[in-house]
Amino acid sequence: MKKILHRAWTEIDLNALAHNINAIKAGLPEKTQLMAVVKANAYGHGDETICRKLWSLGVKWFAVSNLEEALTVRKVCPEAEIFILGYTPPECAVDIAKYNIIQGIVSLEYAEQLCRYANVPIRCHIKLDTGMGRIGFRSKDTAKCIEELMPLFKMDKLSIEGLYTHFAVADSPEKEDIAYTYEQKKRLFNVYDMLAEKGHRLPHVHCMNSAASVYDPDDRCTLARVGIIMYGLCPNYPVPVPIDLKPVMTFKSVVSQVKTAYPGDCISYGRTYTAETERKIATVTVGYADGYARLLSGKGKALVHGTACPIVGRVCMDQMMLDVTDVTVPVVSGDEVTLFGDCEITADWLAAQYGTIGYEIICGISKRVPRITV
Ligand SMILES: *Cc1c(COP(=O)(O)O)cnc(C)c1O
């Protein structure tokens, strides 16, 4: 077994994952199955470990962003339904079919390209752009959209099993945003219902992300594409979610040295911090090369023996410094530091300190940081 390098590592709490899955399932309509969004290495948590656990918890559907991720899921969950949300180069059509993967179809042009390379029918769901403005068939005008979709049903290399869309502001409590999401949903179901009238009653229809799944679950959806809440973070921090979530990832590091800074002493590149009084400064073995953002310089905090200690000076590539003066016990080389996780410093809180979202933090933990299952 590979020895764990106690430098910077994440602890992945699979019991927290199970707890979150139970809480999420309890809030979903009875007919809505959970589609676990495990793109980007399961939001940085390690997709193999996460998928294996999810499968053992009874999750049957998985969503990824690309074919490579899909094949990783296929390896650990041979029986799962795997859905590619994003772009797959058409020349990979044979692999999509070979591994029994479901592809999102965003345009007629893409469908034609895919069919040109396919040897057998490709399982797919049609993606509607109902207001996100990213990918999919425009659907403001239902009749026009239907007209655009009809050629897809004549393609013998497509096996169309679903229709879906993605919300832009389902995480927002603002009145106009709630109305916007309502309109997006209306556009989806208008198209869905009209397709059914034309004889194409598709087995699946879905639009809910994490936010919609907790704030406004809809029992017409056969699937809920749930990402961030599964990992225990909020879709729109600090807006609370109505279910109890536990962060799955905790990011830790250690102290390599503690020294006293005297008035006038500078800390780190750029001399952005100068001690005004005598301070205890701990150097921690984590930096931006580990995915700990340099923008947290002078803004973030980390826990040492339970005390939140401010970062002083700039975060370096592999190291950073904390002011540990207020820690009540002596801090020594080798002491553990909790950077964020299942504690008072959540990834959501830390993200807010420098203007980003928890999603970016957890996805950004770099490859050199081992993921340890606990
Ligand atoms: C990433 C993604 C999701 C999951 O979003 P969360 O906010 O993490 O739940 C759902 N649907 C699509 C299309 C996505 O790209």
CSV table of C-alpha atoms and ligand atoms in Angstrom, one decimal:
chain,number,residue,atom,x,y,z
A,1,MET,CA,0.0,0.0,0.0
A,2,LYS,CA,1.2,3.5,-0.9
A,3,LYS,CA,2.3,5.4,2.2
A,4,ILE,CA,0.3,8.6,2.8
A,5,LEU,CA,2.5,11.6,2.6
A,6,HIS,CA,1.4,13.8,5.5
A,7,ARG,CA,1.9,17.1,3.8
A,8,ALA,CA,-1.4,18.1,2.2
A,9,TRP,CA,-4.3,15.6,1.8
A,10,THR,CA,-8.1,15.4,1.7
A,11,GLU,CA,-10.2,13.1,3.8
A,12,ILE,CA,-13.2,11.8,2.0
A,13,ASP,CA,-15.9,10.9,4.4
A,14,LEU,CA,-18.1,8.2,2.8
A,15,ASN,CA,-20.5,8.2,5.8
A,16,ALA,CA,-21.2,11.9,5.1
A,17,LEU,CA,-21.9,11.0,1.5
A,18,ALA,CA,-24.4,8.3,2.6
A,19,HIS,CA,-26.0,10.8,5.0
A,20,ASN,CA,-26.4,13.3,2.3
A,21,ILE,CA,-27.8,10.8,-0.2
A,22,ASN,CA,-30.5,9.7,2.4
A,23,ALA,CA,-31.4,13.3,3.1
A,24,ILE,CA,-31.6,14.1,-0.6
A,25,LYS,CA,-33.7,11.0,-1.5
A,26,ALA,CA,-36.1,11.8,1.3
A,27,GLY,CA,-36.9,15.1,-0.3
A,28,LEU,CA,-37.3,13.9,-3.9
A,29,PRO,CA,-40.7,13.0,-5.3
A,30,GLU,CA,-41.3,9.2,-5.2
A,31,LYS,CA,-41.1,8.8,-9.0
A,32,THR,CA,-37.9,10.9,-9.4
A,33,GLN,CA,-34.7,8.9,-9.4
A,34,LEU,CA,-31.4,10.4,-8.3
A,35,MET,CA,-28.8,10.9,-11.1
A,36,ALA,CA,-25.5,11.5,-9.3
A,37,VAL,CA,-23.4,14.1,-11.0
A,38,VAL,CA,-19.9,12.8,-10.7
A,39,LYS,CA,-18.2,15.0,-13.4
A,40,ALA,CA,-14.7,16.5,-12.8
A,41,ASN,CA,-13.5,13.5,-10.7
A,42,ALA,CA,-16.7,13.7,-8.6
A,43,TYR,CA,-16.2,17.4,-7.9
A,44,GLY,CA,-12.6,16.6,-6.9
A,45,HIS,CA,-13.5,13.9,-4.4
A,46,GLY,CA,-12.2,10.9,-6.5
A,47,ASP,CA,-14.8,9.5,-8.9
A,48,GLU,CA,-13.9,5.8,-8.5
A,49,THR,CA,-14.4,5.8,-4.7
A,50,ILE,CA,-17.5,8.0,-4.9
A,51,CYS,CA,-19.2,6.0,-7.6
A,52,ARG,CA,-18.5,2.7,-5.9
A,53,LYS,CA,-20.1,4.0,-2.7
A,54,LEU,CA,-23.0,5.5,-4.5
A,55,TRP,CA,-23.7,2.3,-6.3
A,56,SER,CA,-23.7,0.4,-3.0
A,57,LEU,CA,-26.2,3.0,-1.7
A,58,GLY,CA,-28.6,2.1,-4.6
A,59,VAL,CA,-27.8,5.0,-7.0
A,60,LYS,CA,-28.3,3.7,-10.5
A,61,TRP,CA,-27.8,6.9,-12.6
A,62,PHE,CA,-24.5,8.8,-13.0
A,63,ALA,CA,-23.8,12.0,-15.0
A,64,VAL,CA,-20.4,13.0,-16.3
A,65,SER,CA,-19.0,15.7,-18.5
A,66,ASN,CA,-17.1,13.6,-21.1
A,67,LEU,CA,-16.4,10.1,-22.4
A,68,GLU,CA,-13.2,9.6,-20.4
A,69,GLU,CA,-15.2,10.2,-17.2
A,70,ALA,CA,-17.9,7.9,-18.5
A,71,LEU,CA,-15.5,5.1,-19.0
A,72,THR,CA,-14.2,5.5,-15.4
A,73,VAL,CA,-17.7,5.1,-14.1
A,74,ARG,CA,-18.3,2.2,-16.4
A,75,LYS,CA,-15.3,0.4,-15.0
A,76,VAL,CA,-16.5,0.6,-11.4
A,77,CYS,CA,-20.3,0.4,-12.1
A,78,PRO,CA,-20.7,-2.1,-15.0
A,79,GLU,CA,-24.5,-2.0,-14.6
A,80,ALA,CA,-25.1,1.7,-14.2
A,81,GLU,CA,-26.9,4.1,-16.5
A,82,ILE,CA,-24.2,6.7,-17.5
A,83,PHE,CA,-25.1,10.0,-19.0
A,84,ILE,CA,-22.7,12.4,-20.7
A,85,LEU,CA,-23.9,16.0,-20.1
A,86,GLY,CA,-21.3,17.6,-22.4
A,87,TYR,CA,-19.6,17.3,-25.7
A,88,THR,CA,-18.3,14.0,-27.1
A,89,PRO,CA,-16.3,14.2,-30.3
A,90,PRO,CA,-18.5,12.5,-33.0
A,91,GLU,CA,-15.6,10.2,-33.9
A,92,CYS,CA,-16.1,8.5,-30.5
A,93,ALA,CA,-19.7,7.5,-31.4
A,94,VAL,CA,-18.7,3.8,-31.6
A,95,ASP,CA,-17.4,3.9,-28.0
A,96,ILE,CA,-20.5,5.6,-26.7
A,97,ALA,CA,-22.5,2.7,-28.0
A,98,LYS,CA,-20.0,0.0,-27.1
A,99,TYR,CA,-20.0,1.1,-23.4
A,100,ASN,CA,-23.8,1.6,-23.3
A,101,ILE,CA,-23.5,5.3,-22.5
A,102,ILE,CA,-26.2,7.9,-23.0
A,103,GLN,CA,-25.3,11.1,-24.8
A,104,GLY,CA,-26.8,14.6,-24.6
A,105,ILE,CA,-27.8,15.9,-28.1
A,106,VAL,CA,-27.5,19.6,-28.4
A,107,SER,CA,-28.2,20.4,-32.0
A,108,LEU,CA,-29.2,18.8,-35.3
A,109,GLU,CA,-25.7,19.5,-36.6
A,110,TYR,CA,-24.2,17.5,-33.8
A,111,ALA,CA,-26.8,14.7,-34.2
A,112,GLU,CA,-25.9,14.3,-37.9
A,113,GLN,CA,-22.1,14.3,-37.1
A,114,LEU,CA,-22.6,11.6,-34.4
A,115,CYS,CA,-24.8,9.5,-36.7
A,116,ARG,CA,-22.1,9.6,-39.4
A,117,TYR,CA,-19.7,7.8,-37.1
A,118,ALA,CA,-22.2,5.5,-35.3
A,119,ASN,CA,-22.4,1.8,-36.3
A,120,VAL,CA,-25.5,1.1,-34.1
A,121,PRO,CA,-28.1,3.4,-32.6
A,122,ILE,CA,-26.7,5.7,-29.9
A,123,ARG,CA,-28.8,6.1,-26.7
A,124,CYS,CA,-29.5,9.8,-26.2
A,125,HIS,CA,-31.5,12.5,-24.4
A,126,ILE,CA,-32.3,15.8,-26.2
A,127,LYS,CA,-31.0,18.9,-24.6
A,128,LEU,CA,-33.1,22.1,-24.7
A,129,ASP,CA,-31.8,25.5,-24.1
A,130,THR,CA,-34.7,27.0,-22.2
A,131,GLY,CA,-32.8,30.0,-20.9
A,132,MET,CA,-29.3,29.1,-19.8
A,133,GLY,CA,-27.9,30.2,-23.2
A,134,ARG,CA,-25.3,27.5,-23.2
A,135,ILE,CA,-26.0,24.4,-25.2
A,136,GLY,CA,-29.2,22.8,-26.6
A,137,PHE,CA,-32.1,23.5,-29.0
A,138,ARG,CA,-33.7,26.9,-28.4
A,139,SER,CA,-37.2,26.3,-27.1
A,140,LYS,CA,-38.8,29.7,-26.5
A,141,ASP,CA,-41.2,29.0,-29.3
A,142,THR,CA,-42.6,25.5,-28.7
A,143,ALA,CA,-43.9,24.9,-32.2
A,144,LYS,CA,-40.7,26.0,-33.8
A,145,CYS,CA,-38.7,23.9,-31.5
A,146,ILE,CA,-40.7,20.8,-32.3
A,147,GLU,CA,-40.2,21.4,-36.0
A,148,GLU,CA,-36.5,21.5,-35.4
A,149,LEU,CA,-36.6,18.3,-33.3
A,150,MET,CA,-38.6,16.2,-35.7
A,151,PRO,CA,-35.7,15.2,-38.0
A,152,LEU,CA,-34.0,13.7,-35.0
A,153,PHE,CA,-36.8,11.1,-34.7
A,154,LYS,CA,-36.1,10.0,-38.3
A,155,MET,CA,-32.5,9.2,-37.7
A,156,ASP,CA,-32.0,5.5,-37.3
A,157,LYS,CA,-28.7,5.8,-35.5
A,158,LEU,CA,-30.3,7.7,-32.6
A,159,SER,CA,-32.3,6.1,-29.9
A,160,ILE,CA,-34.0,9.0,-28.2
A,161,GLU,CA,-34.9,8.2,-24.6
A,162,GLY,CA,-35.3,11.6,-22.9
A,163,LEU,CA,-35.5,15.4,-22.9
A,164,TYR,CA,-33.8,17.7,-20.5
A,165,THR,CA,-32.7,21.2,-19.8
A,166,HIS,CA,-30.5,23.1,-17.3
A,167,PHE,CA,-31.5,26.0,-15.0
A,168,ALA,CA,-29.6,29.2,-14.8
A,169,VAL,CA,-30.9,30.6,-11.4
A,170,ALA,CA,-32.6,27.8,-9.6
A,171,ASP,CA,-30.4,28.6,-6.6
A,172,SER,CA,-31.7,32.2,-6.2
A,173,PRO,CA,-34.3,33.2,-3.7
A,174,GLU,CA,-35.1,36.4,-5.7
A,175,LYS,CA,-38.7,36.7,-7.0
A,176,GLU,CA,-37.7,37.4,-10.7
A,177,ASP,CA,-35.3,34.4,-10.6
A,178,ILE,CA,-38.0,32.1,-9.3
A,179,ALA,CA,-40.2,33.3,-12.2
A,180,TYR,CA,-37.3,32.7,-14.6
A,181,THR,CA,-36.9,29.1,-13.5
A,182,TYR,CA,-40.6,28.6,-13.7
A,183,GLU,CA,-40.5,29.8,-17.3
A,184,GLN,CA,-37.6,27.5,-18.1
A,185,LYS,CA,-39.5,24.6,-16.7
A,186,LYS,CA,-42.6,25.5,-18.7
A,187,ARG,CA,-40.7,25.6,-21.9
A,188,LEU,CA,-39.3,22.1,-21.2
A,189,PHE,CA,-42.7,20.6,-20.4
A,190,ASN,CA,-44.4,22.4,-23.3
A,191,VAL,CA,-42.0,20.7,-25.7
A,192,TYR,CA,-42.2,17.4,-23.8
A,193,ASP,CA,-46.0,17.4,-24.0
A,194,MET,CA,-46.1,18.3,-27.6
A,195,LEU,CA,-43.7,15.6,-28.5
A,196,ALA,CA,-45.9,13.2,-26.7
A,197,GLU,CA,-48.9,14.4,-28.7
A,198,LYS,CA,-46.9,13.7,-31.9
A,199,GLY,CA,-46.4,10.1,-30.7
A,200,HIS,CA,-43.0,10.5,-29.1
A,201,ARG,CA,-43.7,10.0,-25.4
A,202,LEU,CA,-40.1,9.9,-24.1
A,203,PRO,CA,-39.4,7.8,-21.0
A,204,HIS,CA,-37.3,10.5,-19.3
A,205,VAL,CA,-37.6,14.2,-18.7
A,206,HIS,CA,-35.3,16.1,-16.3
A,207,CYS,CA,-34.3,19.6,-15.3
A,208,MET,CA,-33.5,19.7,-11.6
A,209,ASN,CA,-30.0,20.4,-10.4
A,210,SER,CA,-29.2,20.5,-6.6
A,211,ALA,CA,-30.9,23.8,-6.1
A,212,ALA,CA,-34.2,22.8,-7.8
A,213,SER,CA,-34.1,19.4,-6.1
A,214,VAL,CA,-34.2,21.0,-2.6
A,215,TYR,CA,-36.1,24.3,-3.2
A,216,ASP,CA,-38.7,23.2,-5.8
A,217,PRO,CA,-38.8,19.4,-6.5
A,218,ASP,CA,-41.1,18.6,-9.4
A,219,ASP,CA,-42.7,15.2,-9.6
A,220,ARG,CA,-43.0,15.3,-13.4
A,221,CYS,CA,-39.2,14.8,-13.5
A,222,THR,CA,-38.1,11.2,-13.8
A,223,LEU,CA,-34.5,12.1,-12.8
A,224,ALA,CA,-32.9,14.7,-10.6
A,225,ARG,CA,-29.3,15.6,-11.6
A,226,VAL,CA,-27.8,16.2,-8.2
A,227,GLY,CA,-24.2,17.4,-7.7
A,228,ILE,CA,-23.1,19.9,-5.1
A,229,ILE,CA,-25.4,18.9,-2.2
A,230,MET,CA,-24.3,15.3,-2.5
A,231,TYR,CA,-20.9,16.5,-1.5
A,232,GLY,CA,-22.4,18.5,1.4
A,233,LEU,CA,-22.0,22.0,0.1
A,234,CYS,CA,-24.7,24.7,-0.7
A,235,PRO,CA,-25.7,25.6,-4.2
A,236,ASN,CA,-25.8,29.3,-3.2
A,237,TYR,CA,-23.9,30.0,0.0
A,238,PRO,CA,-25.0,31.6,2.4
A,239,VAL,CA,-28.6,30.8,1.3
A,240,PRO,CA,-29.4,27.8,3.5
A,241,VAL,CA,-30.8,24.5,2.1
A,242,PRO,CA,-33.8,22.9,3.8
A,243,ILE,CA,-32.0,19.6,4.4
A,244,ASP,CA,-29.2,18.6,6.6
A,245,LEU,CA,-25.9,18.2,4.7
A,246,LYS,CA,-22.4,17.1,5.8
A,247,PRO,CA,-19.3,18.1,3.9
A,248,VAL,CA,-17.7,15.0,2.4
A,249,MET,CA,-14.3,16.5,1.8
A,250,THR,CA,-12.0,17.8,4.5
A,251,PHE,CA,-8.6,19.3,3.3
A,252,LYS,CA,-5.7,19.1,5.7
A,253,SER,CA,-2.1,19.9,5.9
A,254,VAL,CA,0.6,20.2,8.6
A,255,VAL,CA,2.9,22.8,10.2
A,256,SER,CA,6.5,22.5,9.1
A,257,GLN,CA,8.0,25.3,11.3
A,258,VAL,CA,6.9,27.8,13.9
A,259,LYS,CA,8.8,31.0,14.5
A,260,THR,CA,8.4,34.2,16.3
A,261,ALA,CA,8.0,37.4,14.2
A,262,TYR,CA,9.1,40.6,15.9
A,263,PRO,CA,7.8,44.0,15.1
A,264,GLY,CA,9.0,45.0,11.6
A,265,ASP,CA,9.5,41.4,10.4
A,266,CYS,CA,8.0,40.7,7.0
A,267,ILE,CA,6.3,37.5,5.9
A,268,SER,CA,6.3,36.0,2.4
A,269,TYR,CA,6.7,37.3,-1.2
A,270,GLY,CA,6.0,40.9,-1.9
A,271,ARG,CA,6.3,41.9,1.8
A,272,THR,CA,2.5,42.4,2.0
A,273,TYR,CA,2.5,41.6,5.7
A,274,THR,CA,4.7,43.2,8.4
A,275,ALA,CA,4.3,42.2,12.1
A,276,GLU,CA,3.4,45.1,14.2
A,277,THR,CA,3.7,43.2,17.5
A,278,GLU,CA,5.4,40.0,18.4
A,279,ARG,CA,3.5,37.1,16.7
A,280,LYS,CA,3.8,33.4,16.4
A,281,ILE,CA,3.9,32.4,12.8
A,282,ALA,CA,3.5,28.8,11.5
A,283,THR,CA,4.5,27.7,8.0
A,284,VAL,CA,2.0,25.2,6.6
A,285,THR,CA,2.8,22.8,3.8
A,286,VAL,CA,0.1,23.7,1.3
A,287,GLY,CA,0.1,26.2,-1.5
A,288,TYR,CA,-1.6,27.1,-4.7
A,289,ALA,CA,0.0,24.1,-6.5
A,290,ASP,CA,-2.3,22.0,-4.3
A,291,GLY,CA,-5.3,24.0,-5.3
A,292,TYR,CA,-5.2,26.3,-2.2
A,293,ALA,CA,-6.0,29.6,-4.0
A,294,ARG,CA,-3.3,32.4,-3.9
A,295,LEU,CA,-6.2,34.9,-3.8
A,296,LEU,CA,-6.7,33.7,-0.2
A,297,SER,CA,-3.5,35.6,0.7
A,298,GLY,CA,-4.4,37.8,3.7
A,299,LYS,CA,-8.0,36.6,3.5
A,300,GLY,CA,-8.4,33.0,4.4
A,301,LYS,CA,-8.2,31.2,7.7
A,302,ALA,CA,-7.3,27.7,8.8
A,303,LEU,CA,-7.9,25.7,11.9
A,304,VAL,CA,-4.9,24.9,14.2
A,305,HIS,CA,-5.9,23.0,17.4
A,306,GLY,CA,-9.5,24.3,16.9
A,307,THR,CA,-8.6,27.9,16.6
A,308,ALA,CA,-9.2,29.7,13.3
A,309,CYS,CA,-5.9,31.4,12.4
A,310,PRO,CA,-5.5,34.0,9.7
A,311,ILE,CA,-3.2,33.6,6.7
A,312,VAL,CA,-0.5,36.2,6.8
A,313,GLY,CA,1.3,37.3,3.6
A,314,ARG,CA,1.0,35.7,0.2
A,315,VAL,CA,0.2,32.0,-0.3
A,316,CYS,CA,3.2,30.5,-2.1
A,317,MET,CA,3.2,27.5,-4.5
A,318,ASP,CA,3.8,24.9,-1.8
A,319,GLN,CA,3.6,26.7,1.5
A,320,MET,CA,1.8,29.5,3.3
A,321,MET,CA,2.0,31.1,6.7
A,322,LEU,CA,-0.6,31.4,9.5
A,323,ASP,CA,-0.7,33.6,12.5
A,324,VAL,CA,-1.0,31.1,15.3
A,325,THR,CA,-0.5,33.6,18.2
A,326,ASP,CA,-4.0,33.0,19.5
A,327,VAL,CA,-3.8,29.2,19.6
A,328,THR,CA,-4.1,28.2,23.3
A,329,VAL,CA,-1.6,25.3,23.1
A,330,PRO,CA,1.9,25.4,21.8
A,331,VAL,CA,2.0,24.8,18.1
A,332,VAL,CA,4.9,22.6,16.9
A,333,SER,CA,6.3,21.2,13.7
A,334,GLY,CA,4.1,18.3,12.5
A,335,ASP,CA,0.8,19.6,13.9
A,336,GLU,CA,-2.3,19.1,11.8
A,337,VAL,CA,-3.9,22.0,10.1
A,338,THR,CA,-7.5,21.9,8.8
A,339,LEU,CA,-7.9,24.1,5.7
A,340,PHE,CA,-11.6,23.5,5.2
A,341,GLY,CA,-14.2,20.8,5.5
A,342,ASP,CA,-16.5,19.4,8.1
A,343,CYS,CA,-15.7,22.2,10.6
A,344,GLU,CA,-16.4,25.9,11.1
A,345,ILE,CA,-14.3,26.6,8.0
A,346,THR,CA,-16.4,25.1,5.2
A,347,ALA,CA,-15.4,25.2,1.5
A,348,ASP,CA,-18.4,27.5,1.0
A,349,TRP,CA,-17.2,30.0,3.6
A,350,LEU,CA,-13.6,29.9,2.3
A,351,ALA,CA,-14.8,30.5,-1.3
A,352,ALA,CA,-16.9,33.5,-0.2
A,353,GLN,CA,-13.7,35.1,1.2
A,354,TYR,CA,-12.3,35.6,-2.2
A,355,GLY,CA,-15.3,35.9,-4.4
A,356,THR,CA,-15.9,32.4,-5.7
A,357,ILE,CA,-18.1,29.4,-4.9
A,358,GLY,CA,-17.4,26.2,-3.0
A,359,TYR,CA,-17.7,24.2,-6.3
A,360,GLU,CA,-14.5,25.8,-7.6
A,361,ILE,CA,-12.6,25.1,-4.5
A,362,ILE,CA,-13.4,21.4,-4.3
A,363,CYS,CA,-12.9,20.8,-8.0
A,364,GLY,CA,-9.6,22.7,-7.9
A,365,ILE,CA,-7.8,20.5,-5.4
A,366,SER,CA,-4.9,19.3,-7.5
A,367,LYS,CA,-3.8,15.9,-8.5
A,368,ARG,CA,-0.8,15.8,-6.2
A,369,VAL,CA,-3.1,15.9,-3.1
A,370,PRO,CA,-4.0,12.4,-2.1
A,371,ARG,CA,-7.7,11.6,-1.4
A,372,ILE,CA,-7.9,9.4,1.7
A,373,THR,CA,-11.1,7.6,2.3
A,374,VAL,CA,-12.3,7.7,5.9
B,1,LIG,C1,-23.1,20.1,-13.2
B,1,LIG,C2,-24.4,20.0,-13.6
B,1,LIG,C3,-25.5,19.6,-12.7
B,1,LIG,C4,-25.3,19.5,-11.2
B,1,LIG,O1,-25.3,20.8,-10.7
B,1,LIG,P1,-25.3,21.0,-9.1
B,1,LIG,O2,-25.6,22.4,-8.9
B,1,LIG,O3,-23.9,20.6,-8.6
B,1,LIG,O4,-26.3,20.1,-8.5
B,1,LIG,C5,-26.7,19.3,-13.3
B,1,LIG,N1,-26.9,19.4,-14.6
B,1,LIG,C6,-26.0,19.8,-15.5
B,1,LIG,C7,-26.3,19.9,-16.9
B,1,LIG,C8,-24.7,20.1,-15.0
B,1,LIG,O5,-23.8,20.5,-15.9
